[in-house]
XYZ file of N, CA and C in Angstrom:
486
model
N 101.575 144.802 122.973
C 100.752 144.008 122.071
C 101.496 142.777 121.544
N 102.906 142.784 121.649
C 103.212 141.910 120.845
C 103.165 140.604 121.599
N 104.437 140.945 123.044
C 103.365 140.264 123.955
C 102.657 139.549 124.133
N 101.455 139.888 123.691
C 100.128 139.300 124.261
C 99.686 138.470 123.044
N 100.025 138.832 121.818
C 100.261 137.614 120.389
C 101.088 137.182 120.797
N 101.779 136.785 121.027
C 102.915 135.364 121.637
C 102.380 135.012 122.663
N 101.892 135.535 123.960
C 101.400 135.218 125.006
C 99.668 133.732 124.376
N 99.054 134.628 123.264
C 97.995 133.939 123.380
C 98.341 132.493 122.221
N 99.522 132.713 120.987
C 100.117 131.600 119.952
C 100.441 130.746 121.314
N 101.609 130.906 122.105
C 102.043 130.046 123.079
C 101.052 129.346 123.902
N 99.885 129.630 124.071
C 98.761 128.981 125.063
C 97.995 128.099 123.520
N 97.699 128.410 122.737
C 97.429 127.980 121.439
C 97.715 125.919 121.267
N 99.466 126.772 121.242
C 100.438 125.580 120.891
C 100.030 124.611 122.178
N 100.003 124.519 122.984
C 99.631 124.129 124.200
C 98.436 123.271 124.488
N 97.524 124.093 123.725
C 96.207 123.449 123.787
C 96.363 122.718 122.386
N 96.268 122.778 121.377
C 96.687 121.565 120.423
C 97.577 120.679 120.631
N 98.665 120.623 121.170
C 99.863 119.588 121.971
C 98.464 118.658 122.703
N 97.802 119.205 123.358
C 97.085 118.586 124.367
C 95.920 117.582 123.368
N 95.317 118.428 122.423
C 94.348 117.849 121.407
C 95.118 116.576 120.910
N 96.066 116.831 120.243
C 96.788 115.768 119.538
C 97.913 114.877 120.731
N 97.617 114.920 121.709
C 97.881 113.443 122.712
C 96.832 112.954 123.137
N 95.096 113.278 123.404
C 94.411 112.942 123.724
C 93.683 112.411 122.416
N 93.869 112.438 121.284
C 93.472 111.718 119.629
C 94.659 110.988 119.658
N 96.100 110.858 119.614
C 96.959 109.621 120.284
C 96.814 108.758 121.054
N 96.107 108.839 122.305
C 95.754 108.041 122.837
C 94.442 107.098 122.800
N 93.254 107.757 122.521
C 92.013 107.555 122.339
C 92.489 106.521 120.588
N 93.199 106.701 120.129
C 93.928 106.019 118.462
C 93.960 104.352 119.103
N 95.250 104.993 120.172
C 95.981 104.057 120.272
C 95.099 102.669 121.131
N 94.556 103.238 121.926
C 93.227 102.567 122.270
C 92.611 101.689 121.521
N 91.760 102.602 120.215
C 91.341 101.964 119.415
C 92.174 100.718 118.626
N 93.496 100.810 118.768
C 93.894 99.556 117.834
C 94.210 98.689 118.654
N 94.655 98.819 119.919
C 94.487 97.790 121.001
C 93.265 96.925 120.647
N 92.530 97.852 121.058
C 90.774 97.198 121.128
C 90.793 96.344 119.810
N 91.024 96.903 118.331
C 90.421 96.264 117.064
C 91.424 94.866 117.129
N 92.919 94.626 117.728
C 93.603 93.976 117.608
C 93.078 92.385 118.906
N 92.893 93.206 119.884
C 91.969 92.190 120.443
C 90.641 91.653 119.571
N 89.623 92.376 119.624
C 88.710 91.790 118.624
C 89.284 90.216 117.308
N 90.111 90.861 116.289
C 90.535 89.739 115.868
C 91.251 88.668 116.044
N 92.474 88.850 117.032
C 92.612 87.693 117.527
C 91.750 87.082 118.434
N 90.574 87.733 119.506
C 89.688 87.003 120.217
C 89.063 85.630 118.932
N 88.567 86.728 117.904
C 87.959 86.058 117.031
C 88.799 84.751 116.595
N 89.839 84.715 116.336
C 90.848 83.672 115.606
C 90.880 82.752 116.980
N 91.160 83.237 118.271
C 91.204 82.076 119.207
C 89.851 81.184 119.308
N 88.482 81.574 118.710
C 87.356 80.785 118.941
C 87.190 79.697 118.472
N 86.996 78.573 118.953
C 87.307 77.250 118.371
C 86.196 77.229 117.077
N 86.925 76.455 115.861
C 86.106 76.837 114.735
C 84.556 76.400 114.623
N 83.887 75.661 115.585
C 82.210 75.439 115.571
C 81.541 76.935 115.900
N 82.376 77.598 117.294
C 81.670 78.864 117.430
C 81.890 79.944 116.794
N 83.108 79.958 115.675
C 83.441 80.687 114.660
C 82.055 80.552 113.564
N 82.536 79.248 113.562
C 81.002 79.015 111.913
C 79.734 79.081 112.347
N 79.562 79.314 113.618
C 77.791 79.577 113.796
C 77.748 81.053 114.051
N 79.267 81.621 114.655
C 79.041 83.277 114.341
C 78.692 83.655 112.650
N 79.448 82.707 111.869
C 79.583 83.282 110.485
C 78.275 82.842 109.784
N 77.557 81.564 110.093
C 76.420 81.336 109.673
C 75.026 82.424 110.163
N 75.144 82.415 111.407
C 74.450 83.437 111.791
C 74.250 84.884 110.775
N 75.412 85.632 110.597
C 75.847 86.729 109.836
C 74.768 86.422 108.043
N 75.739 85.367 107.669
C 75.391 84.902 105.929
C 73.562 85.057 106.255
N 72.908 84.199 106.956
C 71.694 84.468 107.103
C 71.227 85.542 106.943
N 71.249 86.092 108.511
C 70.961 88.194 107.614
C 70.868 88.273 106.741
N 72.577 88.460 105.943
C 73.090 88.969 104.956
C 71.816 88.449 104.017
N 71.440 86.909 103.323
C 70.522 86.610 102.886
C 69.436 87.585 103.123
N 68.913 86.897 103.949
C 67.631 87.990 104.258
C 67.735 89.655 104.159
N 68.598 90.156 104.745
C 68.774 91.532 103.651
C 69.206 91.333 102.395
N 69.081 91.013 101.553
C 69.532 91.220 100.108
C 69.029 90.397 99.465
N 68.612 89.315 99.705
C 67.273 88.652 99.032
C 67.662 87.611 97.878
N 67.902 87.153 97.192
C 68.104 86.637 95.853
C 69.145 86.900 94.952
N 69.063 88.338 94.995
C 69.969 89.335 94.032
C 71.640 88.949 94.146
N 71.904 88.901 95.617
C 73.068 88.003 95.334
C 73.638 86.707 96.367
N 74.763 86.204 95.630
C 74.756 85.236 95.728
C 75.856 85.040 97.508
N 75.468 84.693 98.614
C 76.078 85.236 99.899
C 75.838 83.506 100.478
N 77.390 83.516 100.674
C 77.936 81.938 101.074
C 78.503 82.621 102.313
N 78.870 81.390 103.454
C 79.120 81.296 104.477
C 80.846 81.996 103.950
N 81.396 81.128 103.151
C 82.834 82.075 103.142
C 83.380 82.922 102.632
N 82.025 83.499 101.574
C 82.389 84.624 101.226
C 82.513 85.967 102.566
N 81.322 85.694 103.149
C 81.264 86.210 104.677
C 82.538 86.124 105.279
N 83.079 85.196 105.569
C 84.404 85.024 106.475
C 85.472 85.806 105.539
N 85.558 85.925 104.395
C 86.961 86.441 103.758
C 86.135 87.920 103.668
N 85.203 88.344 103.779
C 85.010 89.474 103.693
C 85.263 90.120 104.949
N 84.934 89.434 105.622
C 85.120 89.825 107.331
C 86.653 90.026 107.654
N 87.642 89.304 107.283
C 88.768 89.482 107.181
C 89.349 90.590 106.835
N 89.123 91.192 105.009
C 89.072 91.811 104.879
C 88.858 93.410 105.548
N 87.587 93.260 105.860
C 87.069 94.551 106.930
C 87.966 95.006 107.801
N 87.583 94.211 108.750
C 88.563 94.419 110.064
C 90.020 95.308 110.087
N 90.884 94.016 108.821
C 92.041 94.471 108.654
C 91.651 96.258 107.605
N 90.479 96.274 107.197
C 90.709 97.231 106.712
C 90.762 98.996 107.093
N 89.952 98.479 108.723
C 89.811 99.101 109.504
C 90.490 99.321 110.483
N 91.508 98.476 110.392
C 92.778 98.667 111.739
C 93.400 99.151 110.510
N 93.528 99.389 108.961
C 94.895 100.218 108.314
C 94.299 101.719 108.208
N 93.305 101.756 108.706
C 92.261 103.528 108.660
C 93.081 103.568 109.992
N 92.853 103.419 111.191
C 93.448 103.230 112.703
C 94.695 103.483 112.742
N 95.417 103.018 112.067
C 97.054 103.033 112.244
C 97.252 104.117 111.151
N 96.934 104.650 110.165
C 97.299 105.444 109.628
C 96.836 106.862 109.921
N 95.688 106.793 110.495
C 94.952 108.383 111.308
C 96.146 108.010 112.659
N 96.638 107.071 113.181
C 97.547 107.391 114.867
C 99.133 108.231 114.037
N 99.813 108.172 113.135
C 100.538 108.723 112.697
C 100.189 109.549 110.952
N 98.782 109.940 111.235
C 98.638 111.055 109.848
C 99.275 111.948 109.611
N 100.339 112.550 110.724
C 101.261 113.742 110.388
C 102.528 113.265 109.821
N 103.008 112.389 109.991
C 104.065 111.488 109.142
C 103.646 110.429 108.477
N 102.606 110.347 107.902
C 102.168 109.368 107.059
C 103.173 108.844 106.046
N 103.765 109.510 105.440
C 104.645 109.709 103.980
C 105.917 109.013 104.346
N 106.250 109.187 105.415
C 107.245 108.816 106.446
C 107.501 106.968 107.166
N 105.988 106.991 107.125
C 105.815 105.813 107.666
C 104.757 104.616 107.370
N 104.753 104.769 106.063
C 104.211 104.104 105.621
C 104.734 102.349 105.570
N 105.889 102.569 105.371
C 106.676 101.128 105.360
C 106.062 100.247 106.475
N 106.286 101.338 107.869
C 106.545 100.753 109.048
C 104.890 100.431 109.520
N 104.107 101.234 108.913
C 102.850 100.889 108.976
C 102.322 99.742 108.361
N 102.472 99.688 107.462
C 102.432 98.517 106.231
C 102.811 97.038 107.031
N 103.786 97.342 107.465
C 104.757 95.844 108.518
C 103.846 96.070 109.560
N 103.245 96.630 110.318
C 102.629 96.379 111.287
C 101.582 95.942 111.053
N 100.969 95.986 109.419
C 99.455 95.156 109.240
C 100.081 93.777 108.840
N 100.986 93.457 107.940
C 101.590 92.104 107.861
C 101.824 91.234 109.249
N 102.352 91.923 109.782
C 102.755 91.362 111.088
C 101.160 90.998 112.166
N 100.658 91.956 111.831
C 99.008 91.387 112.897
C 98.527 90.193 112.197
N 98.415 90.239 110.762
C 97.720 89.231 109.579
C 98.523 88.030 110.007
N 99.975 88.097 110.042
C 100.629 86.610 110.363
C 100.121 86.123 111.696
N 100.061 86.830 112.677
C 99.842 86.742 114.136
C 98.642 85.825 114.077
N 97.661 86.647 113.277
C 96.001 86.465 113.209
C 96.392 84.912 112.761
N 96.599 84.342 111.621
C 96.794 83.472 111.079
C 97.702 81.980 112.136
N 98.466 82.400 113.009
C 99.127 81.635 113.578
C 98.485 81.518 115.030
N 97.560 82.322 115.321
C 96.792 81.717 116.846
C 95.768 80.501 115.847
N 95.090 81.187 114.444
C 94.265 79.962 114.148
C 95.085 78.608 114.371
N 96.329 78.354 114.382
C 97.021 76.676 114.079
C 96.638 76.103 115.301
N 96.387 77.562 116.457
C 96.409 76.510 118.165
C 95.252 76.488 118.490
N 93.970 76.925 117.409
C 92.686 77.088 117.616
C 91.661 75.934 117.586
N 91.131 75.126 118.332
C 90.361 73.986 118.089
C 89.224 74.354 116.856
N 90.205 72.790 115.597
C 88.726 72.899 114.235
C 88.776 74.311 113.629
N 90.102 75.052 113.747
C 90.357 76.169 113.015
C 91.904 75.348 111.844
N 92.287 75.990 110.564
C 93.321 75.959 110.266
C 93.571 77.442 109.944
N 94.686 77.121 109.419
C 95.333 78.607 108.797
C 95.832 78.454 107.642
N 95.804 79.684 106.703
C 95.882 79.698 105.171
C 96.889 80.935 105.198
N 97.529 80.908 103.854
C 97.947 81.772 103.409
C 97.714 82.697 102.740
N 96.372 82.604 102.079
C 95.245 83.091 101.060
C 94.757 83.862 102.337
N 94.555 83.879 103.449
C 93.611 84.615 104.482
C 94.616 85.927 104.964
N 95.987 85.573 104.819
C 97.098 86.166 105.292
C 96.976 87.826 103.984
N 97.207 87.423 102.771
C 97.262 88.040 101.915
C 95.763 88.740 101.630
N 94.337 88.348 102.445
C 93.506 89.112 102.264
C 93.359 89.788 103.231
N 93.868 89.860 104.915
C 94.532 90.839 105.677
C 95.137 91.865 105.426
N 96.225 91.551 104.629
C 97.245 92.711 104.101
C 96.448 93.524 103.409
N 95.864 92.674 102.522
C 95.535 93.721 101.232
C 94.366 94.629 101.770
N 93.632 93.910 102.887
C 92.220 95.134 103.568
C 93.101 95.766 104.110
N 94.362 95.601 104.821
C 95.218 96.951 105.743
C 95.481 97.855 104.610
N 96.178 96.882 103.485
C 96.319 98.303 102.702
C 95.185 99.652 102.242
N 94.396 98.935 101.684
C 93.440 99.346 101.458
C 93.019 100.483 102.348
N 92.934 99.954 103.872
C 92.537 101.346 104.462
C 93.700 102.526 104.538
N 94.838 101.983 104.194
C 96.053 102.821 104.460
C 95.933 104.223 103.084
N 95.874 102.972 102.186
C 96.145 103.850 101.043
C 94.598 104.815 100.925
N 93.256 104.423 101.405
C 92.001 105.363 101.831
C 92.813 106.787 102.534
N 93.407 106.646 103.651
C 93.975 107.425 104.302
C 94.955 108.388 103.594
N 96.108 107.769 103.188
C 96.598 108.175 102.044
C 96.257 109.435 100.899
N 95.540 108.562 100.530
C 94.489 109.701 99.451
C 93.812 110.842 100.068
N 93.185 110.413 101.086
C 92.484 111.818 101.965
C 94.001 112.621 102.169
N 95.322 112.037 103.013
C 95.964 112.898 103.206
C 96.253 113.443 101.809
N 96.801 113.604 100.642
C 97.264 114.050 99.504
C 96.108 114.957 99.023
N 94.751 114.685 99.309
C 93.507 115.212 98.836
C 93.556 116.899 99.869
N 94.002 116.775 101.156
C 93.775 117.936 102.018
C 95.181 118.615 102.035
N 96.060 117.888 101.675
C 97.465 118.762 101.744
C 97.591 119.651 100.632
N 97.132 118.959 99.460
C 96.883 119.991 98.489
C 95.923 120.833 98.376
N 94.624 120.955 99.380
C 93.728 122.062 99.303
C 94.750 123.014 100.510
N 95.267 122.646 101.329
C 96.026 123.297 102.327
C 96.970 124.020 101.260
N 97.842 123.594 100.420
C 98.875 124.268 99.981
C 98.501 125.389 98.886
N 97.205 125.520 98.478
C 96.160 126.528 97.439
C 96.039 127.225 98.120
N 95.565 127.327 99.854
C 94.974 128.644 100.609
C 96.139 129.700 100.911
């Protein structure tokens, strides 16, 4: 019997090893992909940038009506925002088991995309680049980091009660 509890833990370990490289990869994917997305976006020369973003504000208008007040750049810094806030959810679910660990290095890897993002705009036709856009990058990476964050601290401590 005992055996066959080690026999079936050892096939266990095995098949989760396997779970958690195929959510590693399928991760890692995903931030490829989100990292293309924004720099595609930053390489678009800025006329087809502002008729993507005009396009958007419209909607946005038309869903929400009056009530508030939705400018072309509030759209663009919100969009900024997002993205980056959604590649710091991305990078922090690809290393959630050392989160605590790596937060620094996570953190530098959203600074470092935000500068990137910011420095294809200089070679972008009728685009510039700001520093104000840089610092609302970071702060959406953080944002999703520290989201992540909290969920992890929120489940480690229901884990450490059972």
């Amino acid at each position: 019997p005992v055996f066959r509890v080690r026999f079936v833990t050892d096939n266990m370990r095995v098949i989760m090893s396997r779970k958690r490289k195929t959510i590693h990869i399928v991760l890692a994917v995903i931030i490829v992909s989100a990292l293309c997305f924004i720099w595609i976006n930053s390489i678009m020369p800025g006329d087809v940038s502002g008729g993507f973003s005009r396009m958007i504000t419209v909607f946005a208008q038309k869903l929400f009506g009056d009530n508030i007040v939705i400018t072309e750049h509030r759209i663009r810094k919100l969009a900024h925002g997002l993205e980056f806030a959604l590649l710091g959810v991305v990078f922090s679910l690809f290393w959630f088991e050392k989160l605590k660990n790596r937060v620094v290095l996570i953190e530098f890897c959203g600074l470092f995309a935000a500068l990137c993002d910011e420095t294809i705009q200089l070679f972008s036709d009728g685009r510039t680049s700001q520093v104000k856009d840089i610092w609302i990058d970071f702060t959406g990476f953080t944002a999703g980091v520290i989201l992540i964050g909290l969920i992890y601290v929120i489940f480690g401590r229901h884990n450490k009660k059972e």
